[in-house]
PDB file of C-alpha atoms in Angstrom:
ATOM      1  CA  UNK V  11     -19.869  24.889 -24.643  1.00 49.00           C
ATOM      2  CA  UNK V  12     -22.732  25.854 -22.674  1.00 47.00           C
ATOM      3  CA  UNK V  13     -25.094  23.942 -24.507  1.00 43.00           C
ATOM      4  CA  UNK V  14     -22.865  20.649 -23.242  1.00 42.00           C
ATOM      5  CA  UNK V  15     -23.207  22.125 -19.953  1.00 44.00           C
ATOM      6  CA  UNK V  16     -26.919  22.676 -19.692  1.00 37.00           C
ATOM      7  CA  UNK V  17     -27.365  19.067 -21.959  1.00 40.00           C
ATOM      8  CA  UNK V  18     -25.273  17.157 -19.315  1.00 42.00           C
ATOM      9  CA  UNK V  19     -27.401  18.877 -16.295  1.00 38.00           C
ATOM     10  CA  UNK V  20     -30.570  17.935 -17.534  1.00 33.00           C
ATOM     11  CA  UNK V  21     -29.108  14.435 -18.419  1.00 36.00           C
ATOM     12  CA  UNK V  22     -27.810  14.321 -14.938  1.00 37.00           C
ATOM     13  CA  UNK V  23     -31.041  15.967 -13.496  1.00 34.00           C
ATOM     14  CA  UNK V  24     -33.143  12.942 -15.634  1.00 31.00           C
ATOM     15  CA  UNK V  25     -30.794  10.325 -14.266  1.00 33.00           C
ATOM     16  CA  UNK V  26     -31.752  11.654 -10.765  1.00 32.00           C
ATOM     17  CA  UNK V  27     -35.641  12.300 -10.989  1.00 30.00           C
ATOM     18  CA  UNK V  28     -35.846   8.131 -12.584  1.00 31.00           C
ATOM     19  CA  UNK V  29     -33.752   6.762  -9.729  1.00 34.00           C
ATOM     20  CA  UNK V  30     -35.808   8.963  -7.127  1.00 31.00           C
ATOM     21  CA  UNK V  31     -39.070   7.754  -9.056  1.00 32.00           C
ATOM     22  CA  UNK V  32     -37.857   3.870  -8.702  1.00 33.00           C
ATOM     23  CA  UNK V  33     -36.724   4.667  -5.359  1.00 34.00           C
ATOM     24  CA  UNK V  34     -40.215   5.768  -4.367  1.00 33.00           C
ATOM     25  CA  UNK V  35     -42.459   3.293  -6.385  1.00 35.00           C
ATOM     26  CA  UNK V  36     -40.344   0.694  -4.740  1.00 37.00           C
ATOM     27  CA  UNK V  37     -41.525   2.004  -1.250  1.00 38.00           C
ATOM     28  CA  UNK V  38     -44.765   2.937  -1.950  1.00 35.00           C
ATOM     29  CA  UNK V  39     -45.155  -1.058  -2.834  1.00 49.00           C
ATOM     30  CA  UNK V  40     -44.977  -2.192   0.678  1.00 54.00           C
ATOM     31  CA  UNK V  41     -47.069   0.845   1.907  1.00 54.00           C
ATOM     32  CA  UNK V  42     -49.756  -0.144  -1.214  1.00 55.00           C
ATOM     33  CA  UNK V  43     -53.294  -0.708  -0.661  1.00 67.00           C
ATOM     34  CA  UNK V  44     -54.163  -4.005  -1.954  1.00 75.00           C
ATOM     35  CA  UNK V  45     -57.281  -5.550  -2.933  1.00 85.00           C
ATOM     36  CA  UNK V  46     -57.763  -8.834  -0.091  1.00 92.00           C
ATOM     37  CA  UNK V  47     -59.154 -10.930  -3.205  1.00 91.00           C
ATOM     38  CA  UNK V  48     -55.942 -10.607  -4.962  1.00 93.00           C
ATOM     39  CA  UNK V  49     -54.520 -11.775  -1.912  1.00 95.00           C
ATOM     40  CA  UNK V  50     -56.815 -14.635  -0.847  1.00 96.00           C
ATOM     41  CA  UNK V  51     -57.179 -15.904  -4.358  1.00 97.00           C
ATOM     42  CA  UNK V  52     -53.525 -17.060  -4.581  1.00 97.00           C
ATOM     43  CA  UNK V  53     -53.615 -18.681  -1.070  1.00 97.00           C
ATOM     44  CA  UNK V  54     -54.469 -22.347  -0.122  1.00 96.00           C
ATOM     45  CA  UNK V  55     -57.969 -21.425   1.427  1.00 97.00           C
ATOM     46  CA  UNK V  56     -59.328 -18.118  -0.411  1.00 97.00           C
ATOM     47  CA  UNK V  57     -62.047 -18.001   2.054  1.00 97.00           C
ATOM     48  CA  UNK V  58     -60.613 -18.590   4.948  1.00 97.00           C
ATOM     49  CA  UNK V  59     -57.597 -15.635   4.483  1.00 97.00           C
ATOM     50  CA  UNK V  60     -60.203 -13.242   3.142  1.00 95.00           C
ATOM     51  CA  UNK V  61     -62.314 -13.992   6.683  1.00 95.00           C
ATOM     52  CA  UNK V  62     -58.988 -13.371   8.481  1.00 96.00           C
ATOM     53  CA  UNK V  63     -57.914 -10.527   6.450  1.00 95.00           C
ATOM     54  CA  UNK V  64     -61.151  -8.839   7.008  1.00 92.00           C
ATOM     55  CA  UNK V  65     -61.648  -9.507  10.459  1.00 93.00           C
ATOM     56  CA  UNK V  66     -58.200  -7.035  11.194  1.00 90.00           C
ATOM     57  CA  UNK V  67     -59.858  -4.131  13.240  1.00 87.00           C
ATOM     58  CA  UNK V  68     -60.458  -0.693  11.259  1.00 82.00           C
ATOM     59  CA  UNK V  69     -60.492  -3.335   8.398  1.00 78.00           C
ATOM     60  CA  UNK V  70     -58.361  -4.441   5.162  1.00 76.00           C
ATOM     61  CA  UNK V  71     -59.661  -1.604   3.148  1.00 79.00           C
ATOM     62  CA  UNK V  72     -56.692   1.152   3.535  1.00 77.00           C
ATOM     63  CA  UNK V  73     -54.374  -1.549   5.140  1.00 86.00           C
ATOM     64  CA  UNK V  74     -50.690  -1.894   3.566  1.00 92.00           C
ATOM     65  CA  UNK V  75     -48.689  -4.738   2.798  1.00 94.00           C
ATOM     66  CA  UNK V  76     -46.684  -4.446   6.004  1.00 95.00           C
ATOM     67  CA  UNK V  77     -49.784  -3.544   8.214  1.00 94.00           C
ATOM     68  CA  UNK V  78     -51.421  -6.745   6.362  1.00 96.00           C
ATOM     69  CA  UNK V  79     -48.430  -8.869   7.288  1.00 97.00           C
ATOM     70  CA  UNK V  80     -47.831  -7.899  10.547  1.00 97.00           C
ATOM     71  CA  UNK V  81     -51.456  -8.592  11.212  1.00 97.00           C
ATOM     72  CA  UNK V  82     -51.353 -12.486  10.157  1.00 98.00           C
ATOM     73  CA  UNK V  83     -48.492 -12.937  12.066  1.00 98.00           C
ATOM     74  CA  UNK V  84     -49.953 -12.354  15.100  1.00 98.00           C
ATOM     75  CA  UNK V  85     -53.021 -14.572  14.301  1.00 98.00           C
ATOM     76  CA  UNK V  86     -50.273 -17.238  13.649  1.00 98.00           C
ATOM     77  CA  UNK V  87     -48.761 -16.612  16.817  1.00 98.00           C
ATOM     78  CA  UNK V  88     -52.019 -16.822  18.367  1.00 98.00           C
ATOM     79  CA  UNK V  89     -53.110 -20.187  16.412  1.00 98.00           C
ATOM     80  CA  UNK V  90     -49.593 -21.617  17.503  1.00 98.00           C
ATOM     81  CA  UNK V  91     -49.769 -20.652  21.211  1.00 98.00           C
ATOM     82  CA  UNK V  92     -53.211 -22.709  21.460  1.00 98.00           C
ATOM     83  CA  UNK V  93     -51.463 -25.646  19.765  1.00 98.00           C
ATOM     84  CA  UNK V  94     -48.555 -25.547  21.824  1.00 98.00           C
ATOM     85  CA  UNK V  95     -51.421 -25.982  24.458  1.00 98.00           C
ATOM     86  CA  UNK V  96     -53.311 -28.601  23.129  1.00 98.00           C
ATOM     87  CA  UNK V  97     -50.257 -30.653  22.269  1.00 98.00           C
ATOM     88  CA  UNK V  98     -49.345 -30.186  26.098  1.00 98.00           C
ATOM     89  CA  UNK V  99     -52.217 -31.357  27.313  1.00 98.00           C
ATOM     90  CA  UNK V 100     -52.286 -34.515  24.860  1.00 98.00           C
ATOM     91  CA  UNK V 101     -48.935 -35.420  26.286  1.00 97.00           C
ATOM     92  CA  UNK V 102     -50.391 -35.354  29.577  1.00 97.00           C
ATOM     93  CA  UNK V 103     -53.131 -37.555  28.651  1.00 96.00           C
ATOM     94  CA  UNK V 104     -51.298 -40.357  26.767  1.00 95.00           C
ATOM     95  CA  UNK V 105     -49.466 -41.950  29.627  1.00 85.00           C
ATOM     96  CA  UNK V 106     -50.459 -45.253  28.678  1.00 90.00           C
ATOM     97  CA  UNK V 107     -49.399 -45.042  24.659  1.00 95.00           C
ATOM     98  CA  UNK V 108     -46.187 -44.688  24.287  1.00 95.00           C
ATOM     99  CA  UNK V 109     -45.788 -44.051  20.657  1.00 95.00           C
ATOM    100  CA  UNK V 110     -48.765 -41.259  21.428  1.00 96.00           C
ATOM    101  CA  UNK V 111     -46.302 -39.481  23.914  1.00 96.00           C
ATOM    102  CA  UNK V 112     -43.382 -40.014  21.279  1.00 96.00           C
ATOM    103  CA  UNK V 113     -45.382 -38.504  18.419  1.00 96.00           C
ATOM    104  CA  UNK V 114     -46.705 -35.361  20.635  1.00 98.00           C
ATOM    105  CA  UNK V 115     -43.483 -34.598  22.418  1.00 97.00           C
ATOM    106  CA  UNK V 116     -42.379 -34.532  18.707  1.00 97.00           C
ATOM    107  CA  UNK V 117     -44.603 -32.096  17.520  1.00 98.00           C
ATOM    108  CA  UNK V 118     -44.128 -30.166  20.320  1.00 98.00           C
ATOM    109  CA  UNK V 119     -40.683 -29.465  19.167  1.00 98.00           C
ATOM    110  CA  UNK V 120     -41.726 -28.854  16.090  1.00 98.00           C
ATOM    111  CA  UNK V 121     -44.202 -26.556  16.967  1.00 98.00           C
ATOM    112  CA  UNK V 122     -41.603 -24.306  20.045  1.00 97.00           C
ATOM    113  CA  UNK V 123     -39.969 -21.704  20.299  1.00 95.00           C
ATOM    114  CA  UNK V 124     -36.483 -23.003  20.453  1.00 93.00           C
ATOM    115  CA  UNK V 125     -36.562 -24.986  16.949  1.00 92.00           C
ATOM    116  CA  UNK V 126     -40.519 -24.691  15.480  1.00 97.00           C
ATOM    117  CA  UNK V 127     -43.093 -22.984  14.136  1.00 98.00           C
ATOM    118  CA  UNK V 128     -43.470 -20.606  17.395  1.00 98.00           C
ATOM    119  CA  UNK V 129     -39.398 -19.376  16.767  1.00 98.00           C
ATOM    120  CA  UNK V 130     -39.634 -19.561  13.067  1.00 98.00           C
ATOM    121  CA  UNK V 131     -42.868 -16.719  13.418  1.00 98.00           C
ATOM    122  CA  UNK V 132     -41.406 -14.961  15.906  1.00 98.00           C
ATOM    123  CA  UNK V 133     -38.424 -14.971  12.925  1.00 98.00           C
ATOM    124  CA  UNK V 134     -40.784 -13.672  11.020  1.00 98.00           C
ATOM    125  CA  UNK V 135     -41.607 -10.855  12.215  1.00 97.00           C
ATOM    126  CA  UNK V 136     -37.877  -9.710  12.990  1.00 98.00           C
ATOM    127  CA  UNK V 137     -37.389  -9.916   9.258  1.00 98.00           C
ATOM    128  CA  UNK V 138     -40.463  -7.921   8.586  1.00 98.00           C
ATOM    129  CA  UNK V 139     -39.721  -4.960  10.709  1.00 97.00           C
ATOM    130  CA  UNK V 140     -35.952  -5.509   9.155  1.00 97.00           C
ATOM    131  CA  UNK V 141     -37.511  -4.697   6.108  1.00 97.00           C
ATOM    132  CA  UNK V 142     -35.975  -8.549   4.274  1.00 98.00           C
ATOM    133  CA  UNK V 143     -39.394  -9.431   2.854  1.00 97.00           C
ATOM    134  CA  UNK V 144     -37.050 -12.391   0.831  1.00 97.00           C
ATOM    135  CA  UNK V 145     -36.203 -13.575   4.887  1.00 97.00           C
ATOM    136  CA  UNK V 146     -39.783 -13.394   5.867  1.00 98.00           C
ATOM    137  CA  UNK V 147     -40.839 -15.809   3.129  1.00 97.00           C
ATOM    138  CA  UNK V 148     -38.543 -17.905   4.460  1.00 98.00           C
ATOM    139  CA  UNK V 149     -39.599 -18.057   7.538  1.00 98.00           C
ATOM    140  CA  UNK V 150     -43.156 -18.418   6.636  1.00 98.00           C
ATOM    141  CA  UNK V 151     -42.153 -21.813   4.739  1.00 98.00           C
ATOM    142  CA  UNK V 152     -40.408 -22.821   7.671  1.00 98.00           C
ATOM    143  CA  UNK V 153     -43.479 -22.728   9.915  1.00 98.00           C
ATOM    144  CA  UNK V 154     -45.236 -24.621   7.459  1.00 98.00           C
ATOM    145  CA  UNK V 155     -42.289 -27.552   6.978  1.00 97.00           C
ATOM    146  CA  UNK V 156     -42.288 -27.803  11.257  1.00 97.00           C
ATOM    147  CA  UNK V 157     -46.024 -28.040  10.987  1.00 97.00           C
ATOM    148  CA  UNK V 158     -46.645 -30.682   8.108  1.00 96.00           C
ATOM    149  CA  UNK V 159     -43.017 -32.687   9.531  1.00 96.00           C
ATOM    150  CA  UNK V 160     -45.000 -32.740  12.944  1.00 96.00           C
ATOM    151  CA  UNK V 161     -48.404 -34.623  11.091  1.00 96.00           C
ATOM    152  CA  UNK V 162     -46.799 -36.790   8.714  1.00 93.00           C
ATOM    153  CA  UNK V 163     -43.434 -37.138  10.101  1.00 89.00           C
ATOM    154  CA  UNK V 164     -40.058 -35.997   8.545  1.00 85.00           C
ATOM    155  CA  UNK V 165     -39.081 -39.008   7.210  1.00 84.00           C
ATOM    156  CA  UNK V 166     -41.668 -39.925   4.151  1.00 81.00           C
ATOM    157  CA  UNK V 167     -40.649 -43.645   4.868  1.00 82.00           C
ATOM    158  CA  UNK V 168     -41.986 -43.607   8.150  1.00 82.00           C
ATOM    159  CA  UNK V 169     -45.914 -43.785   8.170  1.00 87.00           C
ATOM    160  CA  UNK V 170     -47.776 -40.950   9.747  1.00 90.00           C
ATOM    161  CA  UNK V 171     -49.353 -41.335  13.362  1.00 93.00           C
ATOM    162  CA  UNK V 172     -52.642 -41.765  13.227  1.00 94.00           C
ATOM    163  CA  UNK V 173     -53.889 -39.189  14.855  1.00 96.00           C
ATOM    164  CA  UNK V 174     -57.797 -39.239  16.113  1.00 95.00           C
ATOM    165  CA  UNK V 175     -57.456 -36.021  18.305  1.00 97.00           C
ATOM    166  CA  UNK V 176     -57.545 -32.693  17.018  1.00 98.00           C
ATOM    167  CA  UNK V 177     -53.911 -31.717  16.477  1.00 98.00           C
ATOM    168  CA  UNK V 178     -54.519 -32.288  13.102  1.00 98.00           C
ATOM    169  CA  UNK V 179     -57.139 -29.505  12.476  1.00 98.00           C
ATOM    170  CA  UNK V 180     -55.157 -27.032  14.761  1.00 98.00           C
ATOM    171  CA  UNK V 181     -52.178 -27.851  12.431  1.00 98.00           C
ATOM    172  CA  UNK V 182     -53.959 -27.097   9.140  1.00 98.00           C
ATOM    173  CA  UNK V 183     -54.911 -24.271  10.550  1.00 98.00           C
ATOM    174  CA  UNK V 184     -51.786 -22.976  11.224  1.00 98.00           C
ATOM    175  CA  UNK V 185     -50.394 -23.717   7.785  1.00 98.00           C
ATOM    176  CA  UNK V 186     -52.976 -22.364   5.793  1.00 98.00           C
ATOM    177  CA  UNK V 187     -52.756 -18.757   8.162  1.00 98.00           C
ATOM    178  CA  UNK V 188     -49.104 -19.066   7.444  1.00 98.00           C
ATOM    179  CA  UNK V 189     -49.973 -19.488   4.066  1.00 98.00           C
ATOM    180  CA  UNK V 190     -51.216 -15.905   3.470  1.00 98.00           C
ATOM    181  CA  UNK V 191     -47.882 -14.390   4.796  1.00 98.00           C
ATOM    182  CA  UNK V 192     -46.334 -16.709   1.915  1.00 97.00           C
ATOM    183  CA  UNK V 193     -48.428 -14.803  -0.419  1.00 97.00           C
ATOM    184  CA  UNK V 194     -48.301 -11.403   0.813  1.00 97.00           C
ATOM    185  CA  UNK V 195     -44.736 -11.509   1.223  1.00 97.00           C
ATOM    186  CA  UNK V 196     -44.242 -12.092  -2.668  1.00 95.00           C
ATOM    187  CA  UNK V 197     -45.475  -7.700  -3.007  1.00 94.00           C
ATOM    188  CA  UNK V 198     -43.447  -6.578  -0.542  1.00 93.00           C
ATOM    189  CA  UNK V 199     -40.406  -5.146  -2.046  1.00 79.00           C
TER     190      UNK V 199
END
């Protein structure tokens, strides 16, 4: 009988020590170290994330996941706020075309708070402090769908503006920023 006893404690103890071990390998995942090339390789514009990555004061080196996140959604923010402004100031100037004015009053829903890319980071980083890393890739995507329906329109019927003024570039580089939260969101667990 007592060999029962002490075989179903250590089967019990085992039981416990695996689901602790899980437990804590799952945690220590979003609190990992992770090499920036891994990282940058997998996103649209290595280069380009591993220059943003890098530039994150005290550096990437010893960064986590979370840390890493949290830091490219405030460069987002930052790239969004500046298009925000840029596509205010384009309205301003295109009095005179009014398909111009249409297509920048447009984007600047599509790039607000209310229903675009600005709401959809600040969504992001709800989720990330919530701890739904499935929610935060989400919301990453969505900043990139209000940013590419914004250049080539949401209807794929409808021809894109032509757009000569810099909107474009500002754009890109908003997607391709939101881009590397897409990516580091996939090891956060």
């Amino acid at each position: 009988m007592a060999y029962f006893s002490l075989r179903s404690s250590l089967i019990s103890f085992l039981v416990l020590t695996i689901s602790l071990t899980f437990a804590a390998s799952s945690h220590a995942s979003n609190n990992a170290v992770m090499d920036v090339n891994i990282i940058c390789k997998q996103t649209q514009n290595p280069s380009l994330c591993s220059n943003i990555l890098n530039s994150k004061p005290g550096g990437a080196k010893g960064a986590d996941l979370i840390t890493l996140a949290q830091y490219t959604i405030d460069i987002v923010r930052g790239n969004l706020t500046n298009t925000i402004s840029l596509i205010k100031t384009l309205i301003a100037q295109s009095g005179k075309d009014p398909k111009a004015k249409a297509h920048y009053e447009e984007c600047l829903v599509h790039f607000g708070e209310e229903e675009g890319a600005l709401g959809d980071i600040n969504q992001t980083q709800e989720l990330l402090k919530k701890g739904d890393y499935v929610g935060v890739n989400s919301a990453a995507s969505a900043v990139i769908s209000d940013v590419e329906d914004c250049i080539s329109g949401e209807d794929p019927d409808d021809p894109a503006y032509p757009d000569k003024s810099k909107l474009p570039q500002y754009a890109d580089v908003v997607s391709k920023v939101a881009d590397i939260i897409l990516v580091i969101s996939k090891y956060l667990k």
